[in-house]
CSV table of C-alpha atoms in Angstrom, one decimal:
chain,number,residue,atom,x,y,z
A,1,MET,CA,140.5,-115.9,-251.5
A,2,PHE,CA,139.0,-119.1,-252.3
A,3,PHE,CA,141.6,-121.3,-250.1
A,4,THR,CA,141.9,-118.8,-247.2
A,5,ARG,CA,140.3,-120.2,-243.7
A,6,THR,CA,139.8,-118.1,-240.6
A,7,TYR,CA,138.9,-119.2,-237.4
A,8,LYS,CA,138.1,-117.6,-234.2
A,9,TYR,CA,137.4,-118.1,-230.4
A,10,SER,CA,138.2,-117.5,-227.3
A,11,SER,CA,140.6,-118.5,-224.2
A,12,ALA,CA,140.7,-117.8,-220.7
A,13,LYS,CA,144.5,-118.2,-220.9
A,14,SER,CA,146.2,-114.5,-221.3
A,15,ALA,CA,147.9,-113.6,-224.8
A,16,ASP,CA,151.4,-113.8,-223.2
A,17,ASP,CA,150.5,-117.3,-221.9
A,18,ILE,CA,149.5,-118.2,-225.6
A,19,LYS,CA,152.3,-116.7,-226.9
A,20,HIS,CA,154.8,-118.1,-224.7
A,21,SER,CA,153.5,-121.8,-225.0
A,22,LEU,CA,153.5,-121.6,-228.8
A,23,LEU,CA,156.6,-119.8,-229.6
A,24,GLY,CA,159.8,-121.5,-230.6
A,25,LYS,CA,157.7,-124.8,-231.0
A,26,HIS,CA,157.9,-127.6,-233.9
A,27,VAL,CA,154.4,-128.9,-235.1
A,28,ARG,CA,154.9,-132.5,-236.8
A,29,ILE,CA,151.9,-133.2,-239.5
A,30,HIS,CA,152.3,-135.9,-242.0
A,31,ASN,CA,155.8,-136.0,-241.4
A,32,LEU,CA,156.1,-132.3,-242.3
A,33,ASP,CA,157.8,-129.9,-239.7
A,34,PHE,CA,156.1,-126.7,-239.2
A,35,GLU,CA,157.8,-124.0,-237.0
A,36,ILE,CA,156.2,-121.1,-234.9
A,37,PHE,CA,157.7,-117.7,-234.8
A,38,GLU,CA,156.6,-114.3,-234.2
A,39,ARG,CA,157.0,-111.5,-237.2
A,40,ASP,CA,155.2,-108.2,-236.4
A,41,SER,CA,153.5,-108.9,-233.0
A,42,VAL,CA,151.7,-111.8,-234.8
A,43,LEU,CA,152.5,-115.5,-234.6
A,44,ARG,CA,153.2,-117.2,-237.9
A,45,ILE,CA,153.2,-121.1,-238.5
A,46,ILE,CA,155.6,-121.9,-241.6
A,47,PRO,CA,156.2,-125.0,-243.3
A,48,HIS,CA,159.6,-126.5,-243.6
A,49,ALA,CA,159.3,-127.9,-247.1
A,50,GLU,CA,162.7,-127.4,-248.6
A,51,GLN,CA,163.8,-130.9,-248.6
A,52,GLU,CA,160.4,-131.9,-249.7
A,53,THR,CA,160.4,-134.3,-253.2
A,54,ASN,CA,156.7,-134.6,-253.2
A,55,VAL,CA,154.5,-131.8,-254.6
A,56,LYS,CA,152.1,-130.3,-252.0
A,57,THR,CA,150.0,-127.6,-251.3
A,58,LEU,CA,150.8,-126.1,-248.1
A,59,PRO,CA,149.4,-123.2,-245.9
A,60,ILE,CA,151.0,-120.2,-244.1
A,61,THR,CA,149.1,-119.8,-240.7
A,62,ASN,CA,148.9,-116.3,-238.9
A,63,ILE,CA,147.6,-116.2,-235.2
A,64,GLU,CA,146.7,-113.0,-234.0
A,65,LEU,CA,145.9,-112.7,-230.1
A,66,SER,CA,144.1,-109.4,-228.5
A,67,GLY,CA,143.3,-109.6,-224.7
A,68,GLU,CA,140.2,-108.0,-223.2
A,69,GLY,CA,139.9,-108.5,-219.8
A,70,ASP,CA,139.9,-111.9,-218.6
A,71,LYS,CA,139.6,-113.5,-222.1
A,72,THR,CA,142.0,-113.6,-225.0
A,73,HIS,CA,140.5,-113.4,-228.5
A,74,VAL,CA,142.5,-115.8,-230.7
A,75,VAL,CA,142.2,-115.6,-234.7
A,76,ILE,CA,143.6,-118.3,-236.8
A,77,SER,CA,143.9,-117.4,-240.3
A,78,SER,CA,145.6,-119.8,-243.2
A,79,LYS,CA,146.1,-119.1,-246.6
A,80,MET,CA,148.1,-121.1,-249.3
A,81,ARG,CA,151.6,-120.3,-250.0
A,82,LYS,CA,152.0,-118.1,-253.4
A,83,ILE,CA,154.3,-120.7,-254.8
A,84,ASP,CA,151.6,-123.3,-254.4
A,85,SER,CA,148.5,-121.2,-255.6
A,86,GLY,CA,149.3,-121.8,-259.2
A,87,GLY,CA,148.0,-125.2,-259.9
A,88,PRO,CA,145.1,-125.0,-257.7
A,89,MET,CA,143.8,-122.0,-259.4
A,90,LEU,CA,144.7,-123.7,-262.7
A,91,ILE,CA,142.4,-126.2,-262.2
A,92,LEU,CA,139.4,-124.0,-260.8
A,93,VAL,CA,139.5,-122.1,-263.9
A,94,PHE,CA,139.4,-124.9,-266.0
A,95,CYS,CA,136.8,-126.4,-264.4
A,96,LEU,CA,134.9,-122.9,-264.8
A,97,PHE,CA,135.7,-122.7,-268.5
A,98,MET,CA,134.2,-126.3,-268.7
A,99,LEU,CA,131.1,-125.5,-267.1
A,100,THR,CA,130.6,-122.3,-269.2
A,101,GLY,CA,131.2,-124.3,-272.4
A,102,ALA,CA,128.4,-126.7,-271.3
A,103,ALA,CA,126.4,-123.8,-270.3
A,104,LEU,CA,126.8,-122.3,-274.0
A,105,PHE,CA,126.1,-125.6,-275.6
A,106,PHE,CA,122.9,-125.9,-273.6
A,107,MET,CA,121.8,-122.7,-274.7
A,108,VAL,CA,123.1,-122.1,-278.2
A,109,GLY,CA,123.2,-125.5,-279.3
A,110,ASP,CA,120.2,-127.8,-280.8
A,111,SER,CA,119.4,-130.9,-279.3
A,112,GLU,CA,122.1,-132.6,-281.5
A,113,TYR,CA,124.8,-130.9,-279.0
A,114,ILE,CA,122.9,-132.3,-275.8
A,115,SER,CA,125.7,-135.1,-275.7
A,116,TYR,CA,128.8,-132.7,-275.9
A,117,THR,CA,126.8,-130.6,-272.8
A,118,TYR,CA,126.5,-133.5,-270.6
A,119,THR,CA,130.0,-134.8,-271.3
A,120,MET,CA,131.7,-131.1,-270.5
A,121,LEU,CA,129.4,-130.8,-267.6
A,122,GLY,CA,130.0,-134.3,-266.3
A,123,ALA,CA,134.1,-134.1,-266.7
A,124,SER,CA,133.9,-130.8,-265.0
A,125,ILE,CA,132.0,-132.1,-262.0
A,126,LEU,CA,134.4,-135.1,-261.9
A,127,ILE,CA,137.6,-133.3,-262.2
A,128,PHE,CA,136.6,-130.4,-259.3
A,129,ALA,CA,135.3,-133.4,-257.1
A,130,ILE,CA,138.7,-135.1,-257.3
A,131,PHE,CA,140.5,-132.1,-256.9
A,132,TRP,CA,138.2,-131.0,-253.7
A,133,LEU,CA,138.9,-134.4,-252.4
A,134,ARG,CA,142.4,-134.1,-252.8
A,135,MET,CA,142.6,-130.8,-251.3
A,136,GLU,CA,140.5,-132.1,-248.2
A,137,ARG,CA,143.0,-134.7,-247.5
A,138,GLY,CA,145.9,-132.4,-247.8
A,139,TYR,CA,145.9,-128.6,-247.7
A,140,PHE,CA,142.6,-128.4,-245.7
A,141,ASP,CA,143.8,-131.3,-243.4
A,142,TYR,CA,146.9,-129.4,-242.7
A,143,ILE,CA,144.8,-126.3,-241.6
A,144,ARG,CA,142.6,-128.5,-239.4
A,145,LYS,CA,146.0,-129.8,-237.7
A,146,ILE,CA,147.4,-126.8,-236.9
A,147,ARG,CA,144.2,-125.1,-235.7
A,148,ASP,CA,143.6,-128.2,-233.6
A,149,TYR,CA,147.1,-128.0,-232.0
A,150,VAL,CA,146.9,-123.9,-231.3
A,151,LYS,CA,143.8,-124.4,-229.6
A,152,THR,CA,145.0,-127.4,-227.5
A,153,GLU,CA,147.9,-125.1,-226.6
A,154,SER,CA,146.0,-122.4,-225.7
A,155,ALA,CA,143.4,-124.4,-223.4
A,156,VAL,CA,143.7,-123.6,-219.7
A,157,ARG,CA,145.1,-126.9,-218.1
């Protein structure tokens, strides 16, 4: 949904070669281990966060390989783990309610309520900006680094 990212590209390597170079490997990102394995003909990259004490939002990545001629089409799709999705969705809903409240104050309220409108609008934008920056440094950074790793492993050397 909102936190799902999909990346598509073509590789000159065959699907079997890409699969062989990725299967069973471990990727280390920000001192966190991600394991690559196959399930239902799709490669999956799953984080090992059992021993992690910090609260982190982590992605689950699926890699689909389809060979056509001398090229292999690679589709990398990442989504948030279900266990991690509650907090970010709660923050988004809270910001949406604050924006709705600010809009209602602006439309229905008189000029004496304009300070409430600006306060709610500013607080909503500030909360969302801080949230998004943290997501860019965490969750989306994991996705970018996993994508880059898969892309370098599937490149012809």
